[in-house]
Amino acid sequence: MTFAIQTLIDAISVGALYAISALGIGLLFGIMRLVNFAQSEFVTVGVYTLMMLANAWFPLAALAAVVVVVLLALTVERLAFRPVRNADPATLLIASFAVSYFLQNGLVLLFGARPIGFDVLPGLGQAIQVETVRIPLLNIVTIAATSTLLLGVGLFLRLTRTGIEMRAAAVDFRMARLMGVKADRVIAVGFGLAGIMSAVVSILYAAQTGTASPAMGLQLALVGFVATVIGGMGNLPGAVLGGLAVGAISVLLQAVLPPDLRVFREAFVYAAVIAVLLLRPQGLFRSAAERERV
Amino acid sequence: MKILMLTALAAVAVSVLPASAQDDAVTVGFPLALSGFVAPYDDGPLKAALLAIDDINSRGGLLGEKIISVESDTKSDPAQGATAATDVLGKAAKMIMVTCDFDFGAPAALVAESQNVIAFSSCAADPKFGVQGIGKNAYTMSTASISQGATLAEWAHNEKGFKTVYILKDTMVEYTKSVCDSFEARWTELSSAESIVGRDTFHGVNDTSIASQISRIKANSPQPDFVMFCGAVNGGSAVRQIRAAGIDLPLLSSESMDGAYWLAAIPNLSDFYVAVYGSAFGNDPDPKVNDFVKSFSAKYGVAPVTGHALTGYSVVEAWAKAVERAGTFDTDAVRAELDKFTAEPLMVGKTTFTPELHINVDRPMLIMKIVNGKHEPIERFITTKLPKVSF
Amino acid sequence: MNTASQHLVAEAISVRFGGLEALRAVDLAIGPGEIVGLIGSNGAGKSTLINVLSGFQRPTAGAVKLGDRPIGGLSPHLVARAGIVRTFQAVRLFQDLSVVNNVAAAAAALGGSLSTANTLIEMLGLSDLRDQRAGSLSYAHQRRLAIARSLALKPRFLLLDEPAAGMTPAEVADIKAILLEVRENTGTGMLLVEHNMSLVMSTCERLVVLDSGRVIARGSPQAVRRDPAVRASYLGEVSGEKQ
Ligand SMILES: Nc1ncnc2c1ncn2[C@@H]1O[C@H](COP(=O)(O)OP(=O)(O)OP(=O)(O)O)[C@@H](O)[C@H]1O
Ligand SMILES: [Mg+2]
């Protein structure tokens, strides 16, 4: 019982981190059909920023991480993606791999490939004991921070003019442009948001791992992409649910699979994704009828 | 006309001679990962090897010849390994040292094999790195991963008196899998299968969280006496998560967890044991190793990050000894001498090679204990029952 | 500004798709506040002409002008910004957004407020559906919403590609009333592509008839209705189809 509850908490907190990653990927995919693998480096750069400021006052370090990552995201958009904006998705994907590769190697050049240990938010290592279940503060903070962020981004997208324009652009970018939505602005805001979300992920991730290593963000971007596929391309709430689902499924599989099969956990997760693609190409969280007319 | 012909002749003569060969110097080649993801693992051994060359040159060189080194960057790309090896062999390298990993080091070693030149990996711990996997000229200065696992099992059982264990294995690389599997085999011989209360796997890079692995450890009642932790890259992250979850059990690990670079993630880490080649912290029971660390620090401004540096030093040391005994740089003669090494006292420890086995299985490892974030040496230890080597 | 400078003018537009000549030297002018009908059988080239006027299709020959300003080379969103807004035969709403946000997204771009959007959906009779997902609307309501969304851009000219397709007679009557009201309030000129003859005949001042990419007749609805060429090639065929 304790194990079951503990596993559920694990599932939610891992899923929450994936959900933010997925939202960042899903947002940019919706707007410009870009699968932004460079988002992994947005996270990684955030972690390295925190590593360098590990001894500084934490709120300052966190703020610095947000500023650095947002600036990085905007710069990447301006220098790398804007010139190829109207290219086909394959070209955009290759561009994003190139950016990712470039940033990752830049980190290796600056810091070396060896992981670097550091300690941020050590207080989060503490835990709350509820009966027999031990809930680490970090899990609670992760769930709280991701919920707040998702809520914040959700409200932004729902209530602000720019947010509505972004959602329109995510559904049909060309149509949105035709309806006067300014592409440069919407895309820049999209990258800015992806930057903020990556920075928050980097803070939580840094607190969890205490390790900065150059390729650490990759898995998050990958899961973000998978989650977007599961959720339905261009469907933002779907991407968030997809992220939660992938995180939860992989934790649950790790918990229930017999030892010999656990090694293949990822394979199971991806098999599930392929099944989704085959059975419901429109994504899990979108009804077939809704897509028919497009 | 005559002058013109002489110049032409000279040009031919120069181009025939290997570029960097000097009459009074012998070349050692380093086709290594000087940049990229594997670079950190080659950095220490390379610097140590260069230090060994300095030491030999300051004693008058080898067979009266000065040793010079040439490096070529594989850029952490196995495919570039062959190119880098061809590069240094083209500069007349008489021996090459390759990357501290089978997959990354083998391509360069295969090129050396094809030119009948000795290739040492600094610390590839896979027995395939040798006669069976590459060829008769391939050696590795490591202690085999299977010995490391068996050694940790026997030490935990006999020296620590631990009765029960939980095994946590990183499946990302062959090395950690091999350490954990050989640990399990030896532990089962010494104790019983039932004393392994649980086992789990994680992936050092792909698992953003090991939360469910941790919950599984915690679900054991009673808790095991210790956790055999076969971690490598990002192992510090896993240890941080384990300790943050309130698991204060002793953790045992192998040389892939050597070094203090990851310790900042777990301030005041205690009860963590690691079997290493030698202490990189200046407190090795063997004063020779501490002297090495001192001169390394003097030359490079920083101490070696991990004890793996010792393997690099001993690659040059071993080859030089064999050359001296053979009285020639001739590969076949040198190889014959290397294959006679029996508990040869090298910087990295007692080293044995045979014509069949070019990796060490019976060299003691130094067990260190981390107490409050500081490495303390305990003892050198080796399993009494050598594991069966399979290739 | 003279009158001519306020017209949307297509001069000798030709469009070729490989061997197919979709438009052949088509001339068309729409004045402010004027509703011009564009009719013709399937594949006659009506949508192609809208594509040309809205910047979606580069003509093989000919020019598009807004007054004296050539706008032929502009990309669609710049044409829209210049005041020439179109709807699509396939509607293309922002399916995941609510009705009001579909309009608000367009209004926002012009600095319009949410109340602009509300006014427009009220005008199009969609107030009750304000918070429904656009994708869940009936076909007729989707077409209305598309018009509301286009109006948020305060167009000088509105190019409507079959706005009444699939509507009941009552719904068609509503659309007609709406178009006339828009014209009344804003002076927007319109190009109405429609197969529904009663709508076209009762709404438009002038008609242009296309057949295989060529203008075969133009003039008042009455004149066009009497035109033997039109009767032969199109109207007869339509009435035959409909009855
Ligand atoms: N992009 C294109 N490439 C090739 N041919 C095209 C293209 N667009 C349209 N056509 C062809 O041009 C001709 C005119 O098409 P258009 O869509 O303009 O007709 P329409 O008058 O709008 O017909 P409908 O009433 O069916 O909507 C048709 O034969 C069509 O197949
Ligand atoms: Mg058409």
CSV table of N, CA and C in Angstrom, one decimal, chain B residues 199-256:
chain,number,residue,atom,x,y,z
B,199,ARG,N,16.6,-6.2,-6.6
B,199,ARG,CA,17.5,-5.7,-7.6
B,199,ARG,C,16.7,-4.8,-8.6
B,200,ASP,N,17.3,-3.8,-9.1
B,200,ASP,CA,16.6,-2.8,-10.0
B,200,ASP,C,17.6,-2.2,-10.9
B,201,THR,N,17.1,-1.6,-12.0
B,201,THR,CA,18.0,-1.0,-13.0
B,201,THR,C,17.6,0.4,-13.2
B,202,PHE,N,18.5,1.2,-13.6
B,202,PHE,CA,18.1,2.6,-14.1
B,202,PHE,C,19.1,2.9,-15.3
B,203,HIS,N,18.8,4.0,-15.9
B,203,HIS,CA,19.6,4.4,-17.0
B,203,HIS,C,20.2,5.8,-16.7
B,204,GLY,N,21.5,5.8,-16.7
B,204,GLY,CA,22.3,7.0,-16.2
B,204,GLY,C,21.9,8.3,-16.9
B,205,VAL,N,21.5,8.2,-18.1
B,205,VAL,CA,21.2,9.4,-18.9
B,205,VAL,C,19.7,9.6,-19.1
B,206,ASN,N,19.1,8.5,-19.5
B,206,ASN,CA,17.7,8.6,-19.9
B,206,ASN,C,16.7,8.8,-18.7
B,207,ASP,N,17.1,8.3,-17.5
B,207,ASP,CA,16.2,8.4,-16.4
B,207,ASP,C,16.3,9.7,-15.8
B,208,THR,N,15.4,10.6,-16.0
B,208,THR,CA,15.5,12.0,-15.4
B,208,THR,C,15.3,11.9,-13.9
B,209,SER,N,14.6,10.8,-13.5
B,209,SER,CA,14.4,10.6,-12.1
B,209,SER,C,14.5,9.1,-11.8
B,210,ILE,N,15.0,8.8,-10.6
B,210,ILE,CA,15.0,7.3,-10.2
B,210,ILE,C,14.1,7.2,-9.0
B,211,ALA,N,13.0,8.0,-9.0
B,211,ALA,CA,12.0,7.9,-7.9
B,211,ALA,C,11.5,6.6,-7.7
B,212,SER,N,11.1,5.9,-8.8
B,212,SER,CA,10.4,4.6,-8.5
B,212,SER,C,11.4,3.5,-8.0
B,213,GLN,N,12.7,3.6,-8.5
B,213,GLN,CA,13.7,2.7,-8.0
B,213,GLN,C,13.9,2.9,-6.5
B,214,ILE,N,13.9,4.2,-6.1
B,214,ILE,CA,14.1,4.5,-4.7
B,214,ILE,C,12.9,4.0,-3.9
B,215,SER,N,11.7,4.2,-4.4
B,215,SER,CA,10.6,3.7,-3.6
B,215,SER,C,10.6,2.2,-3.4
B,216,ARG,N,11.2,1.5,-4.5
B,216,ARG,CA,11.3,0.1,-4.4
B,216,ARG,C,12.3,-0.3,-3.3
B,217,ILE,N,13.4,0.4,-3.2
B,217,ILE,CA,14.4,0.1,-2.2
B,217,ILE,C,13.7,0.3,-0.8
B,218,LYS,N,13.0,1.4,-0.7
B,218,LYS,CA,12.4,1.7,0.6
B,218,LYS,C,11.3,0.8,1.0
B,219,ALA,N,10.8,0.1,0.0
B,219,ALA,CA,9.7,-0.8,0.3
B,219,ALA,C,10.2,-2.1,1.0
B,220,ASN,N,11.5,-2.3,1.0
B,220,ASN,CA,12.0,-3.5,1.6
B,220,ASN,C,12.0,-3.4,3.2
B,221,SER,N,11.5,-4.5,3.7
B,221,SER,CA,11.4,-4.5,5.2
B,221,SER,C,11.8,-5.9,5.6
B,222,PRO,N,12.9,-6.1,6.4
B,222,PRO,CA,13.8,-5.1,6.8
B,222,PRO,C,14.7,-4.5,5.6
B,223,GLN,N,15.3,-3.4,5.9
B,223,GLN,CA,16.1,-2.8,4.8
B,223,GLN,C,17.4,-3.7,4.7
B,224,PRO,N,18.0,-3.7,3.5
B,224,PRO,CA,19.2,-4.5,3.3
B,224,PRO,C,20.4,-3.9,4.0
B,225,ASP,N,21.4,-4.7,4.2
B,225,ASP,CA,22.6,-4.1,4.9
B,225,ASP,C,23.3,-3.0,4.1
B,226,PHE,N,23.2,-3.2,2.8
B,226,PHE,CA,23.9,-2.2,1.9
B,226,PHE,C,23.3,-2.3,0.5
B,227,VAL,N,23.6,-1.2,-0.3
B,227,VAL,CA,23.2,-1.2,-1.7
B,227,VAL,C,24.4,-1.3,-2.6
B,228,MET,N,24.5,-2.3,-3.5
B,228,MET,CA,25.5,-2.4,-4.5
B,228,MET,C,25.1,-1.4,-5.6
B,229,PHE,N,25.8,-0.3,-5.7
B,229,PHE,CA,25.4,0.7,-6.6
B,229,PHE,C,26.4,0.7,-7.8
B,230,CYS,N,25.9,0.2,-9.0
B,230,CYS,CA,26.7,0.2,-10.2
B,230,CYS,C,26.4,1.4,-11.0
B,231,GLY,N,26.9,2.5,-10.7
B,231,GLY,CA,26.6,3.7,-11.4
B,231,GLY,C,27.8,4.2,-12.1
B,232,ALA,N,27.6,5.1,-13.0
B,232,ALA,CA,28.7,5.7,-13.7
B,232,ALA,C,28.4,7.2,-14.0
B,233,VAL,N,28.2,7.5,-15.3
B,233,VAL,CA,27.9,8.9,-15.7
B,233,VAL,C,26.6,9.3,-14.9
B,234,ASN,N,26.7,10.5,-14.3
B,234,ASN,CA,25.5,11.1,-13.6
B,234,ASN,C,25.2,10.2,-12.3
B,235,GLY,N,26.2,9.4,-11.9
B,235,GLY,CA,25.9,8.6,-10.7
B,235,GLY,C,25.7,9.5,-9.5
B,236,GLY,N,26.3,10.7,-9.5
B,236,GLY,CA,26.1,11.6,-8.4
B,236,GLY,C,24.7,12.0,-8.3
B,237,SER,N,24.0,12.2,-9.4
B,237,SER,CA,22.6,12.5,-9.4
B,237,SER,C,21.8,11.4,-8.7
B,238,ALA,N,22.1,10.2,-9.1
B,238,ALA,CA,21.4,9.1,-8.4
B,238,ALA,C,21.6,9.0,-6.9
B,239,VAL,N,22.9,9.2,-6.5
B,239,VAL,CA,23.2,9.2,-5.1
B,239,VAL,C,22.5,10.3,-4.4
B,240,ARG,N,22.5,11.5,-5.0
B,240,ARG,CA,21.7,12.6,-4.4
B,240,ARG,C,20.3,12.2,-4.1
B,241,GLN,N,19.7,11.6,-5.1
B,241,GLN,CA,18.2,11.3,-5.0
B,241,GLN,C,18.1,10.2,-3.9
B,242,ILE,N,19.0,9.2,-3.9
B,242,ILE,CA,18.9,8.2,-2.9
B,242,ILE,C,19.0,8.7,-1.5
B,243,ARG,N,20.0,9.6,-1.3
B,243,ARG,CA,20.2,10.2,0.1
B,243,ARG,C,19.1,11.1,0.4
B,244,ALA,N,18.6,11.9,-0.6
B,244,ALA,CA,17.5,12.8,-0.3
B,244,ALA,C,16.2,12.1,0.1
B,245,ALA,N,16.1,10.9,-0.4
B,245,ALA,CA,14.9,10.1,0.0
B,245,ALA,C,15.1,9.5,1.4
B,246,GLY,N,16.2,9.8,2.0
B,246,GLY,CA,16.3,9.3,3.4
B,246,GLY,C,16.9,7.9,3.5
B,247,ILE,N,17.5,7.4,2.4
B,247,ILE,CA,18.1,6.1,2.4
B,247,ILE,C,19.6,6.3,2.8
B,248,ASP,N,19.9,5.9,4.1
B,248,ASP,CA,21.2,6.2,4.6
B,248,ASP,C,22.1,4.9,4.6
B,249,LEU,N,21.6,3.9,3.8
B,249,LEU,CA,22.3,2.6,3.8
B,249,LEU,C,23.7,2.8,3.2
B,250,PRO,N,24.7,2.0,3.6
B,250,PRO,CA,26.0,2.0,2.9
B,250,PRO,C,25.8,1.7,1.4
B,251,LEU,N,26.5,2.5,0.6
B,251,LEU,CA,26.5,2.3,-0.8
B,251,LEU,C,27.9,1.8,-1.3
B,252,LEU,N,28.0,0.7,-2.1
B,252,LEU,CA,29.2,0.3,-2.6
B,252,LEU,C,29.3,0.5,-4.1
B,253,SER,N,30.4,1.0,-4.6
B,253,SER,CA,30.5,1.2,-6.0
B,253,SER,C,31.9,0.9,-6.5
B,254,SER,N,32.1,1.0,-7.8
B,254,SER,CA,33.4,0.7,-8.4
B,254,SER,C,34.0,2.0,-8.9
B,255,GLU,N,35.2,1.8,-9.6
B,255,GLU,CA,36.0,3.0,-10.0
B,255,GLU,C,35.3,4.0,-10.8
B,256,SER,N,34.1,3.6,-11.5
B,256,SER,CA,33.4,4.7,-12.3
B,256,SER,C,32.9,5.8,-11.4
